[in-house]
Amino acid sequence: MHGEGDRGFIASVVGIARDKGVSGYIGDGANRWPAGHVLDAAHLFRLALEKAPAGSVLHANADEGVPLRAVAEAVGRGLGVPAESVAAGDAAGHFGWLAGPLGADAPASSALTRELLGWRPTRPGLIEDLEAGHYFKA
């Protein structure tokens, strides 16, 4: 999840880039990360409580898979630091606990969730949200 006030995954990626002076991605950065805005997820949560059948598996992502190189490039632009590849063998030292998630290719679809509940994300996608600048305020 992403959005103004986020203190999770994306805020951590920005913090690492700020600390290291480089916005890194692993290998060629083609691996993908599903993303959803926190306010879209909140709307889905309400719909799930009201309408989802018991045992439903729901996905609250609007972006099925944002290439992590694109994320690193947007973070780099926001911080004014270069976006550079980090070798897979160096990822744990560079990213710490985030090396595993950042090294995975994890696209996910919310098509079934949208069909089941009529949910439609309306908030900015991950790259657009990064471009808004709120992640880079001191």
mmCIF file of N, CA, C and O in Angstrom, residues 85-136:
data_model
loop_
_atom_site.group_PDB
_atom_site.id
_atom_site.type_symbol
_atom_site.label_atom_id
_atom_site.label_comp_id
_atom_site.label_asym_id
_atom_site.label_seq_id
_atom_site.Cartn_x
_atom_site.Cartn_y
_atom_site.Cartn_z
ATOM 1 N N SER A 85 21.562 -0.116 -10.409
ATOM 2 C CA SER A 85 21.401 -1.534 -10.131
ATOM 3 C C SER A 85 22.283 -1.952 -8.959
ATOM 4 O O SER A 85 23.418 -1.489 -8.820
ATOM 5 N N VAL A 86 21.733 -2.824 -8.139
ATOM 6 C CA VAL A 86 22.471 -3.458 -7.052
ATOM 7 C C VAL A 86 22.532 -4.946 -7.400
ATOM 8 O O VAL A 86 21.499 -5.556 -7.688
ATOM 9 N N ALA A 87 23.726 -5.519 -7.395
ATOM 10 C CA ALA A 87 23.869 -6.940 -7.695
ATOM 11 C C ALA A 87 23.091 -7.767 -6.680
ATOM 12 O O ALA A 87 23.029 -7.415 -5.494
ATOM 13 N N ALA A 88 22.528 -8.878 -7.139
ATOM 14 C CA ALA A 88 21.739 -9.737 -6.255
ATOM 15 C C ALA A 88 22.532 -10.152 -5.015
ATOM 16 O O ALA A 88 21.987 -10.190 -3.909
ATOM 17 N N GLY A 89 23.811 -10.416 -5.167
ATOM 18 C CA GLY A 89 24.642 -10.820 -4.034
ATOM 19 C C GLY A 89 24.879 -9.709 -3.027
ATOM 20 O O GLY A 89 25.263 -9.975 -1.886
ATOM 21 N N ASP A 90 24.671 -8.470 -3.434
ATOM 22 C CA ASP A 90 24.864 -7.320 -2.548
ATOM 23 C C ASP A 90 23.550 -6.764 -1.998
ATOM 24 O O ASP A 90 23.553 -5.810 -1.227
ATOM 25 N N ALA A 91 22.421 -7.360 -2.416
ATOM 26 C CA ALA A 91 21.106 -6.807 -2.071
ATOM 27 C C ALA A 91 20.850 -6.775 -0.570
ATOM 28 O O ALA A 91 20.342 -5.785 -0.045
ATOM 29 N N ALA A 92 21.206 -7.846 0.140
ATOM 30 C CA ALA A 92 20.941 -7.873 1.585
ATOM 31 C C ALA A 92 21.707 -6.772 2.303
ATOM 32 O O ALA A 92 21.176 -6.136 3.220
ATOM 33 N N GLY A 93 22.939 -6.523 1.899
ATOM 34 C CA GLY A 93 23.723 -5.464 2.515
ATOM 35 C C GLY A 93 23.181 -4.082 2.201
ATOM 36 O O GLY A 93 23.268 -3.168 3.020
ATOM 37 N N HIS A 94 22.619 -3.922 1.015
ATOM 38 C CA HIS A 94 22.102 -2.609 0.608
ATOM 39 C C HIS A 94 20.698 -2.355 1.167
ATOM 40 O O HIS A 94 20.430 -1.282 1.689
ATOM 41 N N PHE A 95 19.813 -3.355 1.029
ATOM 42 C CA PHE A 95 18.406 -3.154 1.364
ATOM 43 C C PHE A 95 17.987 -3.723 2.715
ATOM 44 O O PHE A 95 16.868 -3.477 3.161
ATOM 45 N N GLY A 96 18.844 -4.508 3.360
ATOM 46 C CA GLY A 96 18.454 -5.125 4.626
ATOM 47 C C GLY A 96 17.275 -6.063 4.443
ATOM 48 O O GLY A 96 17.231 -6.843 3.490
ATOM 49 N N TRP A 97 16.293 -5.982 5.339
ATOM 50 C CA TRP A 97 15.143 -6.876 5.317
ATOM 51 C C TRP A 97 14.303 -6.759 4.052
ATOM 52 O O TRP A 97 13.543 -7.659 3.723
ATOM 53 N N LEU A 98 14.449 -5.663 3.305
ATOM 54 C CA LEU A 98 13.667 -5.484 2.084
ATOM 55 C C LEU A 98 14.260 -6.204 0.875
ATOM 56 O O LEU A 98 13.643 -6.227 -0.179
ATOM 57 N N ALA A 99 15.453 -6.794 1.011
ATOM 58 C CA ALA A 99 16.098 -7.451 -0.128
ATOM 59 C C ALA A 99 15.209 -8.556 -0.704
ATOM 60 O O ALA A 99 15.085 -8.684 -1.924
ATOM 61 N N GLY A 100 14.598 -9.344 0.154
ATOM 62 C CA GLY A 100 13.730 -10.426 -0.320
ATOM 63 C C GLY A 100 12.545 -9.912 -1.133
ATOM 64 O O GLY A 100 12.375 -10.294 -2.291
ATOM 65 N N PRO A 101 11.710 -9.041 -0.556
ATOM 66 C CA PRO A 101 10.581 -8.520 -1.330
ATOM 67 C C PRO A 101 11.011 -7.756 -2.583
ATOM 68 O O PRO A 101 10.366 -7.862 -3.623
ATOM 69 N N LEU A 102 12.104 -6.995 -2.492
ATOM 70 C CA LEU A 102 12.549 -6.228 -3.655
ATOM 71 C C LEU A 102 13.151 -7.105 -4.743
ATOM 72 O O LEU A 102 13.223 -6.695 -5.891
ATOM 73 N N GLY A 103 13.548 -8.314 -4.394
ATOM 74 C CA GLY A 103 14.106 -9.221 -5.382
ATOM 75 C C GLY A 103 13.070 -10.130 -6.015
ATOM 76 O O GLY A 103 13.364 -10.830 -6.985
ATOM 77 N N ALA A 104 11.866 -10.119 -5.508
ATOM 78 C CA ALA A 104 10.815 -11.007 -6.020
ATOM 79 C C ALA A 104 10.095 -10.382 -7.207
ATOM 80 O O ALA A 104 10.000 -9.160 -7.330
ATOM 81 N N ASP A 105 9.600 -11.227 -8.083
ATOM 82 C CA ASP A 105 8.701 -10.794 -9.148
ATOM 83 C C ASP A 105 7.320 -11.244 -8.695
ATOM 84 O O ASP A 105 7.025 -12.439 -8.669
ATOM 85 N N ALA A 106 6.484 -10.305 -8.284
ATOM 86 C CA ALA A 106 5.240 -10.664 -7.597
ATOM 87 C C ALA A 106 4.013 -9.948 -8.158
ATOM 88 O O ALA A 106 3.265 -9.314 -7.417
ATOM 89 N N PRO A 107 3.771 -10.041 -9.474
ATOM 90 C CA PRO A 107 2.561 -9.390 -9.975
ATOM 91 C C PRO A 107 1.315 -10.059 -9.387
ATOM 92 O O PRO A 107 1.343 -11.246 -9.054
ATOM 93 N N ALA A 108 0.266 -9.290 -9.240
ATOM 94 C CA ALA A 108 -0.997 -9.820 -8.713
ATOM 95 C C ALA A 108 -2.146 -9.048 -9.358
ATOM 96 O O ALA A 108 -2.046 -7.843 -9.574
ATOM 97 N N SER A 109 -3.210 -9.745 -9.636
ATOM 98 C CA SER A 109 -4.369 -9.130 -10.268
ATOM 99 C C SER A 109 -5.501 -8.965 -9.259
ATOM 100 O O SER A 109 -5.730 -9.829 -8.409
ATOM 101 N N SER A 110 -6.222 -7.866 -9.395
ATOM 102 C CA SER A 110 -7.418 -7.658 -8.577
ATOM 103 C C SER A 110 -8.680 -7.828 -9.419
ATOM 104 O O SER A 110 -9.763 -7.422 -8.997
ATOM 105 N N ALA A 111 -8.559 -8.440 -10.597
ATOM 106 C CA ALA A 111 -9.709 -8.584 -11.500
ATOM 107 C C ALA A 111 -10.873 -9.321 -10.826
ATOM 108 O O ALA A 111 -12.032 -8.905 -10.959
ATOM 109 N N LEU A 112 -10.594 -10.407 -10.118
ATOM 110 C CA LEU A 112 -11.676 -11.149 -9.457
ATOM 111 C C LEU A 112 -12.310 -10.333 -8.333
ATOM 112 O O LEU A 112 -13.520 -10.384 -8.128
ATOM 113 N N THR A 113 -11.498 -9.581 -7.617
ATOM 114 C CA THR A 113 -12.016 -8.711 -6.553
ATOM 115 C C THR A 113 -12.935 -7.648 -7.146
ATOM 116 O O THR A 113 -14.018 -7.382 -6.616
ATOM 117 N N ARG A 114 -12.498 -7.071 -8.251
ATOM 118 C CA ARG A 114 -13.311 -6.035 -8.909
ATOM 119 C C ARG A 114 -14.643 -6.608 -9.369
ATOM 120 O O ARG A 114 -15.695 -5.989 -9.203
ATOM 121 N N GLU A 115 -14.583 -7.807 -9.950
ATOM 122 C CA GLU A 115 -15.800 -8.457 -10.440
ATOM 123 C C GLU A 115 -16.730 -8.826 -9.289
ATOM 124 O O GLU A 115 -17.940 -8.578 -9.346
ATOM 125 N N LEU A 116 -16.180 -9.396 -8.234
ATOM 126 C CA LEU A 116 -16.986 -9.853 -7.109
ATOM 127 C C LEU A 116 -17.684 -8.713 -6.379
ATOM 128 O O LEU A 116 -18.862 -8.811 -6.027
ATOM 129 N N LEU A 117 -16.962 -7.620 -6.154
ATOM 130 C CA LEU A 117 -17.495 -6.543 -5.298
ATOM 131 C C LEU A 117 -17.794 -5.240 -6.028
ATOM 132 O O LEU A 117 -18.256 -4.282 -5.413
ATOM 133 N N GLY A 118 -17.485 -5.179 -7.326
ATOM 134 C CA GLY A 118 -17.700 -3.930 -8.052
ATOM 135 C C GLY A 118 -16.738 -2.839 -7.633
ATOM 136 O O GLY A 118 -16.986 -1.657 -7.849
ATOM 137 N N TRP A 119 -15.624 -3.243 -7.043
ATOM 138 C CA TRP A 119 -14.623 -2.284 -6.557
ATOM 139 C C TRP A 119 -13.824 -1.718 -7.727
ATOM 140 O O TRP A 119 -13.425 -2.455 -8.624
ATOM 141 N N ARG A 120 -13.615 -0.417 -7.725
ATOM 142 C CA ARG A 120 -12.815 0.244 -8.748
ATOM 143 C C ARG A 120 -11.867 1.230 -8.067
ATOM 144 O O ARG A 120 -12.312 2.216 -7.487
ATOM 145 N N PRO A 121 -10.556 0.964 -8.114
ATOM 146 C CA PRO A 121 -9.613 1.921 -7.534
ATOM 147 C C PRO A 121 -9.660 3.242 -8.296
ATOM 148 O O PRO A 121 -9.770 3.256 -9.524
ATOM 149 N N THR A 122 -9.605 4.332 -7.556
ATOM 150 C CA THR A 122 -9.685 5.661 -8.175
ATOM 151 C C THR A 122 -8.501 6.562 -7.814
ATOM 152 O O THR A 122 -8.367 7.631 -8.375
ATOM 153 N N ARG A 123 -7.685 6.135 -6.879
ATOM 154 C CA ARG A 123 -6.568 6.961 -6.401
ATOM 155 C C ARG A 123 -5.354 6.804 -7.309
ATOM 156 O O ARG A 123 -5.289 5.895 -8.132
ATOM 157 N N PRO A 124 -4.343 7.646 -7.131
ATOM 158 C CA PRO A 124 -3.153 7.569 -7.987
ATOM 159 C C PRO A 124 -2.441 6.220 -7.878
ATOM 160 O O PRO A 124 -2.426 5.599 -6.813
ATOM 161 N N GLY A 125 -1.855 5.797 -8.993
ATOM 162 C CA GLY A 125 -1.000 4.621 -8.989
ATOM 163 C C GLY A 125 0.299 4.928 -8.260
ATOM 164 O O GLY A 125 0.575 6.083 -7.890
ATOM 165 N N LEU A 126 1.117 3.910 -8.088
ATOM 166 C CA LEU A 126 2.337 4.057 -7.297
ATOM 167 C C LEU A 126 3.286 5.106 -7.871
ATOM 168 O O LEU A 126 3.758 5.982 -7.140
ATOM 169 N N ILE A 127 3.575 5.046 -9.152
ATOM 170 C CA ILE A 127 4.522 6.010 -9.726
ATOM 171 C C ILE A 127 3.959 7.420 -9.647
ATOM 172 O O ILE A 127 4.660 8.364 -9.262
ATOM 173 N N GLU A 128 2.678 7.584 -9.959
ATOM 174 C CA GLU A 128 2.047 8.903 -9.853
ATOM 175 C C GLU A 128 2.092 9.416 -8.418
ATOM 176 O O GLU A 128 2.339 10.604 -8.169
ATOM 177 N N ASP A 129 1.883 8.527 -7.455
ATOM 178 C CA ASP A 129 1.929 8.912 -6.048
ATOM 179 C C ASP A 129 3.348 9.343 -5.657
ATOM 180 O O ASP A 129 3.525 10.331 -4.942
ATOM 181 N N LEU A 130 4.353 8.618 -6.140
ATOM 182 C CA LEU A 130 5.734 9.031 -5.868
ATOM 183 C C LEU A 130 6.027 10.387 -6.494
ATOM 184 O O LEU A 130 6.686 11.238 -5.887
ATOM 185 N N GLU A 131 5.548 10.608 -7.693
ATOM 186 C CA GLU A 131 5.777 11.881 -8.380
ATOM 187 C C GLU A 131 5.102 13.054 -7.663
ATOM 188 O O GLU A 131 5.514 14.203 -7.825
ATOM 189 N N ALA A 132 4.091 12.791 -6.848
ATOM 190 C CA ALA A 132 3.401 13.854 -6.114
ATOM 191 C C ALA A 132 4.317 14.511 -5.084
ATOM 192 O O ALA A 132 4.077 15.639 -4.663
ATOM 193 N N GLY A 133 5.361 13.794 -4.641
ATOM 194 C CA GLY A 133 6.381 14.403 -3.794
ATOM 195 C C GLY A 133 6.256 14.235 -2.299
ATOM 196 O O GLY A 133 7.197 14.533 -1.577
ATOM 197 N N HIS A 134 5.135 13.773 -1.783
ATOM 198 C CA HIS A 134 4.976 13.730 -0.333
ATOM 199 C C HIS A 134 5.938 12.748 0.347
ATOM 200 O O HIS A 134 6.237 12.912 1.521
ATOM 201 N N TYR A 135 6.433 11.768 -0.371
ATOM 202 C CA TYR A 135 7.395 10.832 0.228
ATOM 203 C C TYR A 135 8.762 11.474 0.484
ATOM 204 O O TYR A 135 9.559 10.935 1.223
ATOM 205 N N PHE A 136 9.015 12.604 -0.123
ATOM 206 C CA PHE A 136 10.358 13.180 -0.085
ATOM 207 C C PHE A 136 10.481 14.402 0.813
ATOM 208 O O PHE A 136 11.535 15.001 0.916
#
